[in-house]
Amino acid sequence: MDTGWIAVDWGTSALRVWVIGADGSVLARLRSDRGMATLAPLAFEGALLDLIDAHLPQACVTPVICCGMVGARQGWVEAPYIAVPAAPPVFAQAVRPDVRDPRMAVHVLPGMRQDKPADVMRGEETQIAGFLTAHGDFDGVLCLPGTHAKWARISAGEVVSFRTVMTGELFALLSGQSVLRHGLDGDGWDDAAFAEAVDDAMTAPAQLTARLFSLRAEGLLHGLDAAIARARLSGWLIGLELAGTRPYWLGQNVALIGDGALTDRYAQALRVVGALPAVTDATRVTLAGLTAARMQMKGTT
């Protein structure tokens, strides 16, 4: 089957591609580690062609619809932010970079911005758009766990406001570069220690920095198990995030967009504080959001 169009999620560290057939089926799933952070602006076209060249028909121009950091100031082409409150960006707001290969027409979707307090997102707005294709009447809060977790308040199909929290990056820094790294080796986990730490952070968030060093001290003095230490560190940081974002999730419908262990931990943490989040797969809604943009494109032609 011939390629109908190509969907692209281009993040800071990775490039993900779906080759879509004329009937809407996924013909191929492709991935590389050539994320935005590894590329100069003139290198984006080549990085993309390295993945999709064999899937571009010779006799026509194939639409390529992209979201994510490809539209950042340091990306292929800057796609200006859409200010909230607003619906997630649509195809008509996409920006087209110059391309040398005549077989493709590339369209980059914008991100979203919030002026007070200052905040931005790129890529998550497409996941939100995909979520809303299946939950158009959703009124509540979407949480998108990640290196920089997003909390977005949704009403009447619009992103009303949002907040970014650097919990994932803090965990990576503390576990990989601080003195705590000596007691966190391995990949074990302790659910009870995680839940207790979430509750501790919610109850007394001001104690966090002292509690952090206690991981090192308890490891030295009492041989604290690395699985418990890792779970506590994660629980304290996610608990601190929940304490800070309480106005978003308290008393609200909450849905998580994500996958893997991190999303499972956010779901567990939210249950500790009495929320009952639904979980939606991030890959599925990313493709759904890009597909919605493709349908908007077809509606304009």
XYZ file of C-alpha atoms in Angstrom:
301
model
C 0.000 0.000 0.000
C 1.243 3.492 -0.858
C 2.031 6.068 1.795
C -0.786 8.557 2.381
C 0.983 10.824 4.869
C 3.593 10.742 7.610
C 3.173 11.652 11.301
C 6.196 12.875 13.257
C 6.751 13.406 16.992
C 10.139 15.122 17.241
C 11.331 15.633 20.784
C 14.509 16.844 22.417
C 16.171 13.438 22.498
C 14.271 11.262 20.014
C 12.469 11.266 16.671
C 9.400 9.040 16.251
C 7.638 8.507 12.929
C 4.475 6.748 11.801
C 4.031 6.038 8.095
C 0.288 6.114 7.394
C -1.369 4.436 4.412
C -4.089 5.940 2.263
C -6.667 3.952 4.241
C -5.403 5.312 7.586
C -3.543 2.169 8.640
C -0.070 2.375 10.158
C 2.354 0.944 7.611
C 5.534 1.453 9.631
C 6.744 2.746 12.996
C 10.220 4.248 12.895
C 12.494 5.778 15.514
C 15.916 7.352 15.866
C 17.913 9.065 18.603
C 18.390 12.185 16.473
C 16.336 14.517 18.620
C 16.271 18.289 18.407
C 19.160 18.652 20.878
C 21.531 16.771 18.550
C 20.785 18.710 15.342
C 21.600 22.039 13.755
C 18.679 23.608 11.821
C 20.070 22.549 8.433
C 20.398 18.921 9.586
C 16.708 18.258 10.293
C 15.719 17.396 6.737
C 18.514 14.856 6.404
C 17.706 13.266 9.765
C 14.088 12.853 8.722
C 14.948 11.492 5.278
C 17.248 8.910 6.836
C 14.096 7.374 8.331
C 11.413 7.968 5.722
C 13.199 8.037 2.342
C 12.061 4.537 1.376
C 8.448 5.423 2.223
C 8.158 8.554 0.048
C 6.443 7.890 -3.285
C 8.208 9.392 -6.290
C 5.121 10.533 -8.172
C 3.476 12.777 -5.565
C 4.081 15.137 -2.645
C 3.537 13.437 0.709
C 2.297 15.528 3.662
C 4.491 15.264 6.756
C 2.873 16.639 9.932
C 5.170 17.233 12.908
C 4.780 18.164 16.558
C 7.198 18.738 19.391
C 10.573 20.421 19.749
C 11.079 20.462 15.980
C 9.134 23.734 16.175
C 11.291 25.280 18.912
C 13.532 28.292 18.409
C 16.478 25.870 18.163
C 14.541 23.467 15.926
C 13.944 23.138 12.204
C 11.634 26.131 12.035
C 10.126 28.155 14.867
C 6.375 27.629 15.152
C 5.028 30.496 17.323
C 3.174 29.566 20.495
C -0.612 29.821 20.770
C -1.632 31.671 23.954
C -4.017 30.045 26.441
C -6.893 29.961 26.999
C -7.318 28.333 23.604
C -8.095 25.049 21.920
C -5.008 22.994 21.025
C -3.377 24.241 17.794
C -4.924 23.191 14.494
C -3.429 22.506 11.085
C -4.123 26.020 9.800
C -1.677 27.345 12.429
C 1.188 25.084 11.308
C 4.442 26.497 9.913
C 6.255 25.104 6.873
C 10.055 24.862 6.800
C 11.881 25.048 3.500
C 12.733 21.584 2.178
C 14.969 20.532 -0.683
C 13.318 17.170 -1.347
C 10.273 17.725 -3.613
C 8.599 14.505 -2.455
C 7.445 15.931 0.863
C 5.611 18.947 2.263
C 6.467 19.407 5.958
C 4.097 21.130 8.401
C 5.112 21.886 12.011
C 2.373 22.412 14.599
C 2.798 25.204 17.186
C 3.137 24.778 20.922
C 1.176 26.694 23.567
C 2.126 29.509 25.933
C 0.935 31.001 29.186
C 2.036 34.508 30.094
C 1.266 34.577 33.848
C 2.803 32.569 35.340
C 5.136 32.173 32.355
C 5.021 28.668 30.898
C 5.300 26.869 27.554
C 4.658 23.455 26.064
C 5.617 21.771 22.791
C 4.299 18.324 21.930
C 1.972 17.925 24.889
C -0.647 20.122 23.174
C -0.864 17.524 20.385
C -1.391 14.786 22.971
C -4.139 16.919 24.521
C -5.724 17.353 21.081
C -5.619 13.585 20.594
C -7.156 12.975 24.018
C -9.987 15.379 23.211
C -10.834 13.561 19.975
C -12.103 10.708 22.164
C -13.173 12.764 25.205
C -14.568 15.951 23.733
C -16.723 16.702 26.792
C -13.884 16.256 29.305
C -13.852 18.912 32.009
C -11.011 18.583 34.483
C -7.250 18.264 34.594
C -4.805 16.356 32.432
C -1.451 15.364 33.920
C 1.324 14.434 31.492
C 4.239 12.900 33.440
C 7.737 13.252 32.041
C 11.057 14.973 32.540
C 9.012 18.163 32.795
C 5.512 17.126 33.897
C 2.552 19.165 32.662
C -0.707 19.863 34.482
C -3.355 21.305 32.155
C -6.809 22.519 33.132
C -9.293 21.631 30.359
C -12.782 23.067 29.875
C -15.068 23.334 26.838
C -12.388 21.856 24.586
C -9.794 24.458 25.572
C -6.587 24.504 27.564
C -7.543 27.090 30.180
C -4.206 27.134 32.009
C -1.249 24.850 32.623
C 1.796 24.406 34.835
C 5.117 22.668 34.232
C 6.964 20.929 37.074
C 10.599 19.771 36.724
C 10.210 16.700 38.952
C 11.662 14.230 36.463
C 14.735 16.346 35.815
C 15.270 16.843 39.560
C 15.106 13.071 40.097
C 17.661 12.524 37.318
C 20.017 15.152 38.718
C 19.795 13.973 42.316
C 20.059 10.275 41.502
C 22.815 10.697 38.914
C 24.960 13.638 40.010
C 24.434 14.315 43.738
C 25.863 12.556 46.781
C 22.667 10.491 46.858
C 23.774 8.524 43.797
C 25.938 6.254 45.959
C 22.878 4.677 47.571
C 20.586 4.331 44.560
C 22.260 1.675 42.397
C 20.109 -0.930 40.672
C 16.523 -0.904 39.458
C 14.601 -2.323 42.421
C 11.495 -0.654 43.816
C 9.440 -0.609 47.020
C 5.789 0.418 46.644
C 5.195 0.867 50.376
C 8.207 3.170 50.740
C 7.034 5.214 47.750
C 3.506 5.672 49.129
C 4.831 6.628 52.563
C 7.169 9.189 51.007
C 4.356 10.752 48.967
C 2.350 11.180 52.175
C 5.395 12.592 53.997
C 5.971 15.218 51.301
C 2.315 16.211 51.201
C 2.209 16.547 54.999
C 5.452 18.487 55.486
C 6.907 19.693 52.169
C 9.292 22.095 53.930
C 11.204 19.085 55.263
C 12.215 17.857 51.807
C 15.847 18.998 51.708
C 16.566 17.514 55.132
C 14.839 14.275 54.195
C 16.940 14.019 51.051
C 20.201 13.896 52.987
C 18.713 11.317 55.319
C 18.869 8.861 52.396
C 22.646 9.199 52.335
C 22.981 9.057 56.109
C 20.722 6.032 56.512
C 22.632 4.252 53.784
C 25.939 4.874 55.539
C 24.757 4.087 59.068
C 22.116 1.412 58.574
C 22.632 -0.006 55.077
C 19.389 1.362 53.638
C 18.323 -0.826 50.710
C 18.729 0.912 47.347
C 15.199 -0.047 46.264
C 13.726 1.704 49.306
C 15.997 4.727 48.832
C 15.023 5.099 45.176
C 11.318 4.765 45.963
C 11.559 7.330 48.755
C 13.353 9.835 46.531
C 10.731 9.481 43.827
C 7.872 9.608 46.328
C 9.181 12.737 48.032
C 9.636 14.564 44.733
C 6.277 13.526 43.254
C 4.605 14.256 46.589
C 6.148 17.730 46.552
C 4.781 18.186 43.029
C 1.301 17.164 44.164
C 1.500 19.575 47.083
C 2.380 22.399 44.710
C -0.253 21.526 42.114
C -3.057 20.882 44.606
C -5.294 23.599 43.047
C -5.172 21.640 39.785
C -6.143 18.163 40.941
C -8.080 18.634 44.197
C -11.754 17.891 43.594
C -11.225 17.622 39.827
C -11.625 14.909 37.237
C -8.020 13.845 36.625
C -6.654 11.894 33.679
C -3.046 10.870 33.128
C -1.500 10.796 29.660
C 1.602 8.635 29.650
C 2.980 5.116 29.697
C 5.444 2.986 31.607
C 6.634 3.010 35.189
C 6.616 6.784 35.650
C 2.935 7.082 34.797
C 2.177 4.155 37.104
C 3.930 6.029 39.926
C 1.913 9.186 39.318
C -1.280 7.105 39.358
C -0.228 5.502 42.663
C 0.698 8.895 44.146
C -2.632 10.424 43.151
C -4.467 7.496 44.732
C -2.496 8.090 47.958
C -3.971 11.619 48.117
C -7.489 10.462 47.267
C -7.685 11.135 43.522
C -8.799 8.419 41.098
C -7.059 9.146 37.795
C -7.880 7.494 34.490
C -4.823 6.591 32.382
C -4.528 7.093 28.613
C -1.606 5.845 26.516
C 0.620 8.723 25.374
C 1.662 7.165 22.064
C -1.929 6.555 21.054
C -3.078 10.112 21.751
C 0.005 11.623 20.081
C -0.883 9.836 16.856
C -4.553 10.748 17.345
C -3.606 14.424 17.663
C -1.464 14.339 14.529
C -4.259 12.497 12.705
C -6.719 15.212 13.723
C -4.381 17.770 12.146
C -4.263 15.657 8.968
C -8.054 15.581 8.836
C -8.114 19.382 9.201
C -5.630 19.607 6.322
C -7.849 17.504 4.103
C -10.782 19.725 5.013
C -8.939 22.757 3.636
C -8.126 21.231 0.268
